[in-house]
Amino acid sequence: MQISLIILGAILAIFASWVSNNHISKIALQTERRRVKREKLEQLALLLNSVDEWLNLSEDNLFSIPIKSLSSSPLDMIDVLGELYFPELDVMIRAYQAERRFEKHKETGDLIPHKPEELRAYVEKNVAARKVMLKKKSELQREIAKLSKGIQRV
């Protein structure tokens, strides 16, 4: 009788330690996921803020001798982070990026046209696209702020 109680106690102790370890590792995994998501959200916000500078530099390089070499586009990294970590922002990210497209000139194949009237239309188109991008950037930043609060509360 005492042996069966000892065996039953041992089985209960093993089961309790297994449940406890399982629960602790589940909590640790959730905490790690939150930490990674928070870091990636911060990286996404920083990249979003760097887009304007990158676009200005890329446009400067189009119209003059490149003074500073361009790093890879932050728009590409924003897209990757959105797809991997924030699918709920995918529509907003795509809308933001859709406004920025360089078109090659039909005749010369250059990114910018050489004729003054075409150049003016090109610049006006880019200015209009930049205004839309700024509006969409603000919307995206608000969504990032909401997500940030949600991640901190979880």
PDB file of C-alpha atoms in Angstrom:
ATOM      1  CA  MET A   1       0.000   0.000   0.000  1.00  0.00           C
ATOM      2  CA  GLN A   2       2.771   2.446   0.910  1.00  0.00           C
ATOM      3  CA  ILE A   3       4.687   1.597  -2.252  1.00  0.00           C
ATOM      4  CA  SER A   4       1.654   2.346  -4.404  1.00  0.00           C
ATOM      5  CA  LEU A   5       1.253   5.721  -2.640  1.00  0.00           C
ATOM      6  CA  ILE A   6       4.943   6.463  -3.216  1.00  0.00           C
ATOM      7  CA  ILE A   7       4.641   5.506  -6.890  1.00  0.00           C
ATOM      8  CA  LEU A   8       1.462   7.588  -7.242  1.00  0.00           C
ATOM      9  CA  GLY A   9       3.198  10.554  -5.564  1.00  0.00           C
ATOM     10  CA  ALA A  10       6.186  10.183  -7.875  1.00  0.00           C
ATOM     11  CA  ILE A  11       3.928  10.054 -10.951  1.00  0.00           C
ATOM     12  CA  LEU A  12       2.045  13.146  -9.762  1.00  0.00           C
ATOM     13  CA  ALA A  13       5.331  14.966  -9.115  1.00  0.00           C
ATOM     14  CA  ILE A  14       6.658  14.073 -12.563  1.00  0.00           C
ATOM     15  CA  PHE A  15       3.376  15.167 -14.199  1.00  0.00           C
ATOM     16  CA  ALA A  16       3.315  18.433 -12.217  1.00  0.00           C
ATOM     17  CA  SER A  17       6.918  19.240 -13.149  1.00  0.00           C
ATOM     18  CA  TRP A  18       6.169  18.461 -16.819  1.00  0.00           C
ATOM     19  CA  VAL A  19       3.108  20.766 -16.786  1.00  0.00           C
ATOM     20  CA  SER A  20       5.077  23.460 -15.004  1.00  0.00           C
ATOM     21  CA  ASN A  21       8.015  23.257 -17.435  1.00  0.00           C
ATOM     22  CA  ASN A  22       5.644  23.232 -20.399  1.00  0.00           C
ATOM     23  CA  HIS A  23       3.835  26.313 -19.092  1.00  0.00           C
ATOM     24  CA  ILE A  24       7.082  28.161 -18.343  1.00  0.00           C
ATOM     25  CA  SER A  25       8.500  27.457 -21.808  1.00  0.00           C
ATOM     26  CA  LYS A  26       5.227  28.590 -23.425  1.00  0.00           C
ATOM     27  CA  ILE A  27       5.378  31.880 -21.511  1.00  0.00           C
ATOM     28  CA  ALA A  28       9.076  32.310 -22.408  1.00  0.00           C
ATOM     29  CA  LEU A  29       8.283  31.704 -26.085  1.00  0.00           C
ATOM     30  CA  GLN A  30       5.454  34.270 -26.033  1.00  0.00           C
ATOM     31  CA  THR A  31       7.718  36.796 -24.330  1.00  0.00           C
ATOM     32  CA  GLU A  32      10.450  36.220 -26.911  1.00  0.00           C
ATOM     33  CA  ARG A  33       7.966  36.610 -29.788  1.00  0.00           C
ATOM     34  CA  ARG A  34       6.707  39.887 -28.304  1.00  0.00           C
ATOM     35  CA  ARG A  35      10.275  41.144 -27.914  1.00  0.00           C
ATOM     36  CA  VAL A  36      11.170  40.284 -31.525  1.00  0.00           C
ATOM     37  CA  LYS A  37       7.944  41.796 -32.853  1.00  0.00           C
ATOM     38  CA  ARG A  38       8.546  44.975 -30.841  1.00  0.00           C
ATOM     39  CA  GLU A  39      12.117  45.220 -32.219  1.00  0.00           C
ATOM     40  CA  LYS A  40      10.925  44.687 -35.785  1.00  0.00           C
ATOM     41  CA  LEU A  41       8.180  47.270 -35.319  1.00  0.00           C
ATOM     42  CA  GLU A  42      10.786  49.758 -34.111  1.00  0.00           C
ATOM     43  CA  GLN A  43      12.974  48.922 -37.111  1.00  0.00           C
ATOM     44  CA  LEU A  44       9.970  49.414 -39.415  1.00  0.00           C
ATOM     45  CA  ALA A  45       9.274  52.846 -37.903  1.00  0.00           C
ATOM     46  CA  LEU A  46      12.932  53.894 -38.285  1.00  0.00           C
ATOM     47  CA  LEU A  47      12.999  52.731 -41.896  1.00  0.00           C
ATOM     48  CA  LEU A  48       9.796  54.598 -42.607  1.00  0.00           C
ATOM     49  CA  ASN A  49      11.414  57.765 -41.280  1.00  0.00           C
ATOM     50  CA  SER A  50      14.514  57.222 -43.460  1.00  0.00           C
ATOM     51  CA  VAL A  51      12.559  56.962 -46.715  1.00  0.00           C
ATOM     52  CA  ASP A  52      12.312  60.729 -47.272  1.00  0.00           C
ATOM     53  CA  GLU A  53      16.063  61.224 -46.958  1.00  0.00           C
ATOM     54  CA  TRP A  54      16.724  58.265 -49.271  1.00  0.00           C
ATOM     55  CA  LEU A  55      14.258  59.571 -51.880  1.00  0.00           C
ATOM     56  CA  ASN A  56      15.782  63.054 -51.737  1.00  0.00           C
ATOM     57  CA  LEU A  57      19.251  61.616 -52.226  1.00  0.00           C
ATOM     58  CA  SER A  58      18.135  59.356 -55.064  1.00  0.00           C
ATOM     59  CA  GLU A  59      16.489  62.307 -56.828  1.00  0.00           C
ATOM     60  CA  ASP A  60      19.596  64.454 -56.285  1.00  0.00           C
ATOM     61  CA  ASN A  61      21.675  61.694 -57.847  1.00  0.00           C
ATOM     62  CA  LEU A  62      19.340  61.622 -60.854  1.00  0.00           C
ATOM     63  CA  PHE A  63      19.769  65.312 -61.588  1.00  0.00           C
ATOM     64  CA  SER A  64      23.458  65.745 -60.782  1.00  0.00           C
ATOM     65  CA  ILE A  65      26.718  63.920 -60.266  1.00  0.00           C
ATOM     66  CA  PRO A  66      26.210  61.552 -57.328  1.00  0.00           C
ATOM     67  CA  ILE A  67      27.761  63.133 -54.242  1.00  0.00           C
ATOM     68  CA  LYS A  68      26.884  60.358 -51.866  1.00  0.00           C
ATOM     69  CA  SER A  69      26.362  56.729 -52.788  1.00  0.00           C
ATOM     70  CA  LEU A  70      22.921  55.315 -52.162  1.00  0.00           C
ATOM     71  CA  SER A  71      22.386  52.519 -49.720  1.00  0.00           C
ATOM     72  CA  SER A  72      19.770  49.932 -50.545  1.00  0.00           C
ATOM     73  CA  SER A  73      16.260  51.297 -50.613  1.00  0.00           C
ATOM     74  CA  PRO A  74      14.504  51.391 -47.233  1.00  0.00           C
ATOM     75  CA  LEU A  75      11.303  50.724 -49.193  1.00  0.00           C
ATOM     76  CA  ASP A  76      12.527  47.192 -49.935  1.00  0.00           C
ATOM     77  CA  MET A  77      13.261  46.497 -46.265  1.00  0.00           C
ATOM     78  CA  ILE A  78       9.890  47.965 -45.226  1.00  0.00           C
ATOM     79  CA  ASP A  79       8.231  45.555 -47.630  1.00  0.00           C
ATOM     80  CA  VAL A  80      10.168  42.569 -46.248  1.00  0.00           C
ATOM     81  CA  LEU A  81       9.459  43.437 -42.608  1.00  0.00           C
ATOM     82  CA  GLY A  82       5.798  43.974 -43.419  1.00  0.00           C
ATOM     83  CA  GLU A  83       5.476  40.594 -45.103  1.00  0.00           C
ATOM     84  CA  LEU A  84       7.405  38.656 -42.452  1.00  0.00           C
ATOM     85  CA  TYR A  85       6.193  40.243 -39.230  1.00  0.00           C
ATOM     86  CA  PHE A  86       3.182  42.481 -39.889  1.00  0.00           C
ATOM     87  CA  PRO A  87       0.816  41.026 -42.492  1.00  0.00           C
ATOM     88  CA  GLU A  88      -1.911  43.228 -41.001  1.00  0.00           C
ATOM     89  CA  LEU A  89      -0.025  46.257 -42.394  1.00  0.00           C
ATOM     90  CA  ASP A  90       0.484  44.760 -45.858  1.00  0.00           C
ATOM     91  CA  VAL A  91      -2.278  46.751 -47.574  1.00  0.00           C
ATOM     92  CA  MET A  92      -1.074  50.043 -46.082  1.00  0.00           C
ATOM     93  CA  ILE A  93       2.570  49.334 -46.921  1.00  0.00           C
ATOM     94  CA  ARG A  94       1.707  48.500 -50.524  1.00  0.00           C
ATOM     95  CA  ALA A  95      -0.423  51.647 -50.835  1.00  0.00           C
ATOM     96  CA  TYR A  96       2.457  53.708 -49.459  1.00  0.00           C
ATOM     97  CA  GLN A  97       4.984  52.200 -51.850  1.00  0.00           C
ATOM     98  CA  ALA A  98       2.706  52.298 -54.902  1.00  0.00           C
ATOM     99  CA  GLU A  99       3.195  56.044 -55.208  1.00  0.00           C
ATOM    100  CA  ARG A 100       6.916  55.813 -55.824  1.00  0.00           C
ATOM    101  CA  ARG A 101       7.742  54.523 -59.271  1.00  0.00           C
ATOM    102  CA  PHE A 102      10.573  55.762 -61.487  1.00  0.00           C
ATOM    103  CA  GLU A 103       9.658  55.399 -65.119  1.00  0.00           C
ATOM    104  CA  LYS A 104      12.253  55.165 -67.852  1.00  0.00           C
ATOM    105  CA  HIS A 105      12.027  57.657 -70.676  1.00  0.00           C
ATOM    106  CA  LYS A 106      10.580  56.057 -73.816  1.00  0.00           C
ATOM    107  CA  GLU A 107      13.219  57.326 -76.253  1.00  0.00           C
ATOM    108  CA  THR A 108      16.482  57.413 -74.292  1.00  0.00           C
ATOM    109  CA  GLY A 109      15.896  54.756 -71.627  1.00  0.00           C
ATOM    110  CA  ASP A 110      17.119  57.219 -68.975  1.00  0.00           C
ATOM    111  CA  LEU A 111      15.260  57.666 -65.729  1.00  0.00           C
ATOM    112  CA  ILE A 112      14.764  61.365 -66.391  1.00  0.00           C
ATOM    113  CA  PRO A 113      13.696  63.002 -69.651  1.00  0.00           C
ATOM    114  CA  HIS A 114      15.990  65.476 -71.425  1.00  0.00           C
ATOM    115  CA  LYS A 115      13.392  67.784 -72.991  1.00  0.00           C
ATOM    116  CA  PRO A 116      12.377  70.684 -70.708  1.00  0.00           C
ATOM    117  CA  GLU A 117       8.630  70.146 -71.098  1.00  0.00           C
ATOM    118  CA  GLU A 118       8.968  66.441 -70.284  1.00  0.00           C
ATOM    119  CA  LEU A 119      11.246  67.233 -67.361  1.00  0.00           C
ATOM    120  CA  ARG A 120       8.666  69.605 -65.908  1.00  0.00           C
ATOM    121  CA  ALA A 121       5.933  66.941 -66.172  1.00  0.00           C
ATOM    122  CA  TYR A 122       8.284  64.422 -64.570  1.00  0.00           C
ATOM    123  CA  VAL A 123       9.040  66.720 -61.637  1.00  0.00           C
ATOM    124  CA  GLU A 124       5.348  67.601 -61.168  1.00  0.00           C
ATOM    125  CA  LYS A 125       4.463  63.919 -61.166  1.00  0.00           C
ATOM    126  CA  ASN A 126       7.116  63.198 -58.538  1.00  0.00           C
ATOM    127  CA  VAL A 127       5.982  66.122 -56.364  1.00  0.00           C
ATOM    128  CA  ALA A 128       2.381  64.866 -56.508  1.00  0.00           C
ATOM    129  CA  ALA A 129       3.514  61.332 -55.692  1.00  0.00           C
ATOM    130  CA  ARG A 130       5.576  62.617 -52.757  1.00  0.00           C
ATOM    131  CA  LYS A 131       2.532  64.422 -51.307  1.00  0.00           C
ATOM    132  CA  VAL A 132       0.481  61.234 -51.472  1.00  0.00           C
ATOM    133  CA  MET A 133       3.373  59.285 -49.921  1.00  0.00           C
ATOM    134  CA  LEU A 134       3.537  61.732 -47.006  1.00  0.00           C
ATOM    135  CA  LYS A 135      -0.176  61.270 -46.337  1.00  0.00           C
ATOM    136  CA  LYS A 136       0.104  57.487 -46.511  1.00  0.00           C
ATOM    137  CA  LYS A 137       3.224  57.596 -44.347  1.00  0.00           C
ATOM    138  CA  SER A 138       1.245  59.395 -41.618  1.00  0.00           C
ATOM    139  CA  GLU A 139      -1.478  56.753 -41.801  1.00  0.00           C
ATOM    140  CA  LEU A 140       1.096  53.979 -41.600  1.00  0.00           C
ATOM    141  CA  GLN A 141       2.804  55.637 -38.627  1.00  0.00           C
ATOM    142  CA  ARG A 142      -0.540  55.790 -36.788  1.00  0.00           C
ATOM    143  CA  GLU A 143      -1.069  52.065 -37.408  1.00  0.00           C
ATOM    144  CA  ILE A 144       2.460  51.311 -36.179  1.00  0.00           C
ATOM    145  CA  ALA A 145       1.726  53.287 -33.004  1.00  0.00           C
ATOM    146  CA  LYS A 146      -1.480  51.259 -32.450  1.00  0.00           C
ATOM    147  CA  LEU A 147       0.402  48.006 -32.998  1.00  0.00           C
ATOM    148  CA  SER A 148       3.111  49.135 -30.614  1.00  0.00           C
ATOM    149  CA  LYS A 149       0.587  49.714 -27.834  1.00  0.00           C
ATOM    150  CA  GLY A 150      -0.961  46.304 -28.513  1.00  0.00           C
ATOM    151  CA  ILE A 151       2.391  44.527 -28.330  1.00  0.00           C
ATOM    152  CA  GLN A 152       3.295  46.203 -25.038  1.00  0.00           C
ATOM    153  CA  ARG A 153      -0.011  45.221 -23.419  1.00  0.00           C
ATOM    154  CA  VAL A 154       0.126  41.542 -24.364  1.00  0.00           C
TER     155      VAL A 154
END
